[in-house]
Coordinates of C-alpha atoms in Angstrom, one line a residue:
X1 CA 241.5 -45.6 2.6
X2 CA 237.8 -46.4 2.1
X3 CA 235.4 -43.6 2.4
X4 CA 231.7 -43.4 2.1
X5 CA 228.3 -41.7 3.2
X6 CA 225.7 -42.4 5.8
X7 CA 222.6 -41.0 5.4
X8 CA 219.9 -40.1 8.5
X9 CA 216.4 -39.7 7.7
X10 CA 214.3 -37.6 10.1
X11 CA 211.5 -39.1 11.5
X12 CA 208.1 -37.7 10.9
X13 CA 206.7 -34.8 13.8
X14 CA 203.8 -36.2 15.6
X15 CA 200.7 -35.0 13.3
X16 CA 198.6 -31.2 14.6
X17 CA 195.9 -31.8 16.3
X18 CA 192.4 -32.7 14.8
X19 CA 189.2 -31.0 14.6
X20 CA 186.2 -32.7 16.2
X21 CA 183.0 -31.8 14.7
X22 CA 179.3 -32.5 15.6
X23 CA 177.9 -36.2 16.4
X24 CA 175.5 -38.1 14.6
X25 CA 173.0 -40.4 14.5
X26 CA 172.1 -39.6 18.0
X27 CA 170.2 -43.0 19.1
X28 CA 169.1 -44.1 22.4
X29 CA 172.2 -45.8 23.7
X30 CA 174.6 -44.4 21.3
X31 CA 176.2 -41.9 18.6
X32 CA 179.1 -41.6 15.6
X33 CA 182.1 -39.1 16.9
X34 CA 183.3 -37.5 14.0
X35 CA 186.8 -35.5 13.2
X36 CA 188.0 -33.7 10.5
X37 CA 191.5 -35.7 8.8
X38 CA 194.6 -34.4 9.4
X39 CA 197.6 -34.6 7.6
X40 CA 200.6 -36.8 7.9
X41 CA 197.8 -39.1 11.0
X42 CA 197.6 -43.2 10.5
X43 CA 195.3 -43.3 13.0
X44 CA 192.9 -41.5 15.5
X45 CA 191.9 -41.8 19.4
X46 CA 189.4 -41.0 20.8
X47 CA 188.4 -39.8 24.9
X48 CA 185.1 -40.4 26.4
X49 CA 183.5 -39.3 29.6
X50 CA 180.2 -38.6 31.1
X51 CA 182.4 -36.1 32.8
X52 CA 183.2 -32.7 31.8
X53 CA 186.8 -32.7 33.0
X54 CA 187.3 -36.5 31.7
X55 CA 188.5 -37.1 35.4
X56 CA 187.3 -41.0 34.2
X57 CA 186.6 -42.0 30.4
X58 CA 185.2 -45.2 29.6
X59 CA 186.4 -48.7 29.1
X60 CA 188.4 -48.3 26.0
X61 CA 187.9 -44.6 24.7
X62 CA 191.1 -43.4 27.2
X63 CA 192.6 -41.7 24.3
X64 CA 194.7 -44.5 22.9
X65 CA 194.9 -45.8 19.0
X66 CA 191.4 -46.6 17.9
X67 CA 190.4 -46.2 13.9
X68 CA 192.3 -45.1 10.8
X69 CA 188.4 -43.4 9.7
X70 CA 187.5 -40.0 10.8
X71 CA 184.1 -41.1 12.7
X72 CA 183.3 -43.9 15.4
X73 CA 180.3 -45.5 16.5
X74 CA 179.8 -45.6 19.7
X75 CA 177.2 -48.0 21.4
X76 CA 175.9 -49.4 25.0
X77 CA 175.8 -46.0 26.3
X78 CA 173.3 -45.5 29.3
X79 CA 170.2 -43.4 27.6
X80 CA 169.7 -39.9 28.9
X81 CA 173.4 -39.3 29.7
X82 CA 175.2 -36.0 28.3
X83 CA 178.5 -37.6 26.7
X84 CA 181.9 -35.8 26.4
X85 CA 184.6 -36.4 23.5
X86 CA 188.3 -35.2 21.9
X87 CA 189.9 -36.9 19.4
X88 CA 194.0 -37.4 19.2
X89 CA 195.7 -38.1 15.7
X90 CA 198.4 -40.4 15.8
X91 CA 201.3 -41.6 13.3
X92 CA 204.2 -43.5 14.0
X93 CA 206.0 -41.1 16.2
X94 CA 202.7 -41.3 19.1
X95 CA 199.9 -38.8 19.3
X96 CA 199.5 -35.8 18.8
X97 CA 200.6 -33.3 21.7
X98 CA 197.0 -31.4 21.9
X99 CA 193.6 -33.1 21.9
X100 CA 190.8 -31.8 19.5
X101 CA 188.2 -29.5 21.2
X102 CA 186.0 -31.3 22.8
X103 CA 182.4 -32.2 21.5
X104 CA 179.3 -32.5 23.9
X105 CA 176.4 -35.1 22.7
X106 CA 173.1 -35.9 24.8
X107 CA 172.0 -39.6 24.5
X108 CA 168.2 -39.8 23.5
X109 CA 167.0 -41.1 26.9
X110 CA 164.2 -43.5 27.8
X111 CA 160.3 -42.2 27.5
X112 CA 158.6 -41.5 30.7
X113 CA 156.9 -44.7 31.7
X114 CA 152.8 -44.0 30.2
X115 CA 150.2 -44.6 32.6
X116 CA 146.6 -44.2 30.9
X117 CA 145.1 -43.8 34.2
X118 CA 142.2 -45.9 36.3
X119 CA 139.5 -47.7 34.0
X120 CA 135.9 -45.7 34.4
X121 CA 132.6 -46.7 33.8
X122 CA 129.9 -44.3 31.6
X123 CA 125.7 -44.9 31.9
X124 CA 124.2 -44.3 28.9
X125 CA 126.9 -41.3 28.3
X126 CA 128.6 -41.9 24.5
X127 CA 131.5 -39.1 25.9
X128 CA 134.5 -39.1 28.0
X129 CA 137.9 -38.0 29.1
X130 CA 141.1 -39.8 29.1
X131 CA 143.4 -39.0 32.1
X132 CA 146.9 -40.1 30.6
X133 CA 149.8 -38.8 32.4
X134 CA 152.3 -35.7 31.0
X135 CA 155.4 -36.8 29.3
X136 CA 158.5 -35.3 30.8
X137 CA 160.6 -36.9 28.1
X138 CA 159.2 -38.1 25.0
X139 CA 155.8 -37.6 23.4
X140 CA 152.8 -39.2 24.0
X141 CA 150.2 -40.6 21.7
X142 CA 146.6 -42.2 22.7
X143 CA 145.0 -44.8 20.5
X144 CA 142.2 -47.3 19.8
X145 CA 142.5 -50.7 21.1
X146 CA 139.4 -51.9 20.7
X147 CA 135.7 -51.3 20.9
X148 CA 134.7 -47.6 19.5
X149 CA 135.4 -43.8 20.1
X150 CA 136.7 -41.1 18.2
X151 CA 139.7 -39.4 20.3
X152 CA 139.3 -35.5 20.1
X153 CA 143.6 -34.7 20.6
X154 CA 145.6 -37.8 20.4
X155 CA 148.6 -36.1 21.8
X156 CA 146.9 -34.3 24.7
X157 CA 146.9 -36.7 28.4
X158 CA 143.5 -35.4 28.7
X159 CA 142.1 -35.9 25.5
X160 CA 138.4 -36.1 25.5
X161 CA 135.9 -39.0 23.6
X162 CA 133.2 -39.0 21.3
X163 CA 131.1 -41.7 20.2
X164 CA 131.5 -44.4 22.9
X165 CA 130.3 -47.8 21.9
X166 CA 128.4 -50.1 24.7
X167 CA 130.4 -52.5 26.9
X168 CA 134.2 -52.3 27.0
X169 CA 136.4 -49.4 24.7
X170 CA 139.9 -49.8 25.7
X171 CA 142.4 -46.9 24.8
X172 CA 146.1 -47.0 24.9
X173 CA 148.7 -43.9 26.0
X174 CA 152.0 -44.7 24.4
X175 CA 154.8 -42.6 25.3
X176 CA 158.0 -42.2 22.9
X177 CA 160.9 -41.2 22.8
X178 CA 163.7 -41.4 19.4
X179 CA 164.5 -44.6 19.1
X180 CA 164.0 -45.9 22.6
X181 CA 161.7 -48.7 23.4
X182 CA 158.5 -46.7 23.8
X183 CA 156.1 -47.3 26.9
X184 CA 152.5 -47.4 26.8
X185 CA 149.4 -48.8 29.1
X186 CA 146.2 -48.9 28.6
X187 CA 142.5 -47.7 29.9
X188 CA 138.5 -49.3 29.6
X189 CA 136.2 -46.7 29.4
X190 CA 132.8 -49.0 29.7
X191 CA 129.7 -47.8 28.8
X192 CA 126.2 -48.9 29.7
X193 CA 122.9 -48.7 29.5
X194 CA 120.4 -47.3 31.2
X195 CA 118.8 -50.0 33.7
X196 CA 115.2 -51.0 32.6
X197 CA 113.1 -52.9 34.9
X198 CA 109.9 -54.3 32.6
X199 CA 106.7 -54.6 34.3
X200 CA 106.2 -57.5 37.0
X201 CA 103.4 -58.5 38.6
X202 CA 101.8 -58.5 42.4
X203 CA 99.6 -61.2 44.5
X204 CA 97.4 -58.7 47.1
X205 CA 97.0 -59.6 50.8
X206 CA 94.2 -61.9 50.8
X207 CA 92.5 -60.7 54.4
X208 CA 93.1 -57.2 56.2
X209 CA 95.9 -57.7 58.3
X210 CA 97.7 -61.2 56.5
X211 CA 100.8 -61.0 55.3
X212 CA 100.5 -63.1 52.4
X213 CA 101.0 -60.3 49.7
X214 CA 104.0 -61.1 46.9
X215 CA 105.7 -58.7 44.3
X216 CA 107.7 -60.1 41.1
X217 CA 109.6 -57.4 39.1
X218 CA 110.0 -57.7 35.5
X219 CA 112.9 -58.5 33.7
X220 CA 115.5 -56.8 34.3
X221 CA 117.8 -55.0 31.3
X222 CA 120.4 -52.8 30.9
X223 CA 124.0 -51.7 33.2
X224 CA 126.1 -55.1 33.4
X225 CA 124.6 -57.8 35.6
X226 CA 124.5 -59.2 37.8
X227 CA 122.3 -56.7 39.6
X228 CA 121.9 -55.4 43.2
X229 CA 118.1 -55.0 44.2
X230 CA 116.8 -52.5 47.3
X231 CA 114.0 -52.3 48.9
X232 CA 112.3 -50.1 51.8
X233 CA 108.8 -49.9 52.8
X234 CA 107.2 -45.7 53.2
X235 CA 105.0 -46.9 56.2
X236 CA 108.0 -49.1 57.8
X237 CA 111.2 -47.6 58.2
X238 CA 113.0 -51.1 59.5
X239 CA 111.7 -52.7 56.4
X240 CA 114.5 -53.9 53.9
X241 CA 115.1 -56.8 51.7
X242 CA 117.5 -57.3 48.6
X243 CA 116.0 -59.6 46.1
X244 CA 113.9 -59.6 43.3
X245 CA 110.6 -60.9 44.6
X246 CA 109.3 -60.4 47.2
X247 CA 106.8 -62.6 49.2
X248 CA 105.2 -62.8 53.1
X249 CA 104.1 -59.0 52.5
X250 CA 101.9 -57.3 54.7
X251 CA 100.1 -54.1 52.8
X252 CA 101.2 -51.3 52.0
X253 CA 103.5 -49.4 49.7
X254 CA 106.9 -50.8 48.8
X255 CA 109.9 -48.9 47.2
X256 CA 113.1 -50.7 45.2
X257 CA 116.1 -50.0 43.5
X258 CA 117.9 -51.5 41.3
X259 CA 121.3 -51.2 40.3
X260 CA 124.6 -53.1 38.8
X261 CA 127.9 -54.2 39.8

């Protein structure tokens, strides 16, 4: 009779477990998993959950069959989120029975939007302070945008100026974060200066008791135009009148003011 052997190979034993180690390259939106090899694995999978408990991973991180490497990129993740992984090692009996610890990572979130604060005009006065608002995530940074002024402490909201230039200096607060599109708005700090009215000229009343009397003012310098005249008269209380020159004036002393928008 004929006689022989058969010989049964054993399949391999699903691989141990891996180790999950630290992320990197933390980015706004994203971060590489990483795992330590494991013997005997073709392949790894990987879990991911915003939850602690992985009661719901996400769209394709469920566990399953994912990369031969030991590190993943992951991307599209919602900034600011805290992120949960465990890896599996797989071979060609399935995974492994036990999961890798598990490895928390914090997405670098957007910046707090910047707001530089309400514009603000300065007569004659070469200083200021910037009223930026505090960054609850990210740093902030102010900046020339144009026009003149030495910031005192860039990274302070409340930085003060020195050395103002006349007419418009605009500033800008930018708030960063990582990687993350940083915000930033910007502030005019105007300065003027002082209104100067040059000398004008007057017509007298021509008889006691007319009221043909006029009063021209001088050129008028200075502030940002266009200007706002006021006047009042110290023996007439109802007197007022709001332009330059004046004419139809009885005697008498008369008062004005001028300033601008």
């Amino acid at each position: 009779p004929a006689s022989g052997n058969v010989v049964i190979n054993a399949q391999p034993a699903p691989p141990a477990a891996p180790v999950a180690t630290a992320a990197t390259a933390v980015i706004c939106g994203g971060f590489t998993a990483n795992w330590n090899a494991v013997s005997g694995a073709t392949s790894y999978g990987m879990a991911v959950s915003d939850n602690i408990n992985f009661s719901s991973n996400l769209p394709s991180y469920d566990g399953s069959s994912l990369t031969s490497g030991t590190s993943y990129n992951l991307t599209n993740l919602t900034p600011g989120v805290t992120y949960y992984y465990r890896i599996w090692a797989y071979n060609s009996c399935g995974p492994s029975a036990d999961s890798s610890n598990m490895i928390t990572v914090e997405v670098v979130g957007n910046p707090t939007t910047a707001d530089a604060g309400t514009n603000q005009t300065q007569c004659e006065t070469a200083t200021a302070t910037l009223a930026g608002n505090t960054a609850t995530v990210g740093t902030g940074v102010w900046s020339l945008v144009s026009g003149a002024g030495t910031i005192t402490t860039p990274s302070s909201p409340a930085s003060g100026v020195i050395g103002l230039g006349y007419g418009a200096n605009v500033f800008r607060w930018t708030i960063s974060n990582g990687d993350c599109t940083a915000s930033s708005s910007e502030v005019t700090i105007t300065r003027t200066n002082e209104i100067v009215v040059a000398s004008g000229n007057k017509t007298p009343v021509s008889c006691n008791g007319g009221t043909n009397g006029t009063i021209t003012l001088g050129t008028v310098s200075g502030g940002t135009a266009p200007y706002v005249y006021s006047w009042s008269k110290t023996t007439d209380p109802t007197f007022t009148a709001n332009t330059a020159n004046l004419i139809g004036l009885s005697k008498g002393t008369y008062n004005y003011s001028v300033t601008d928008a």
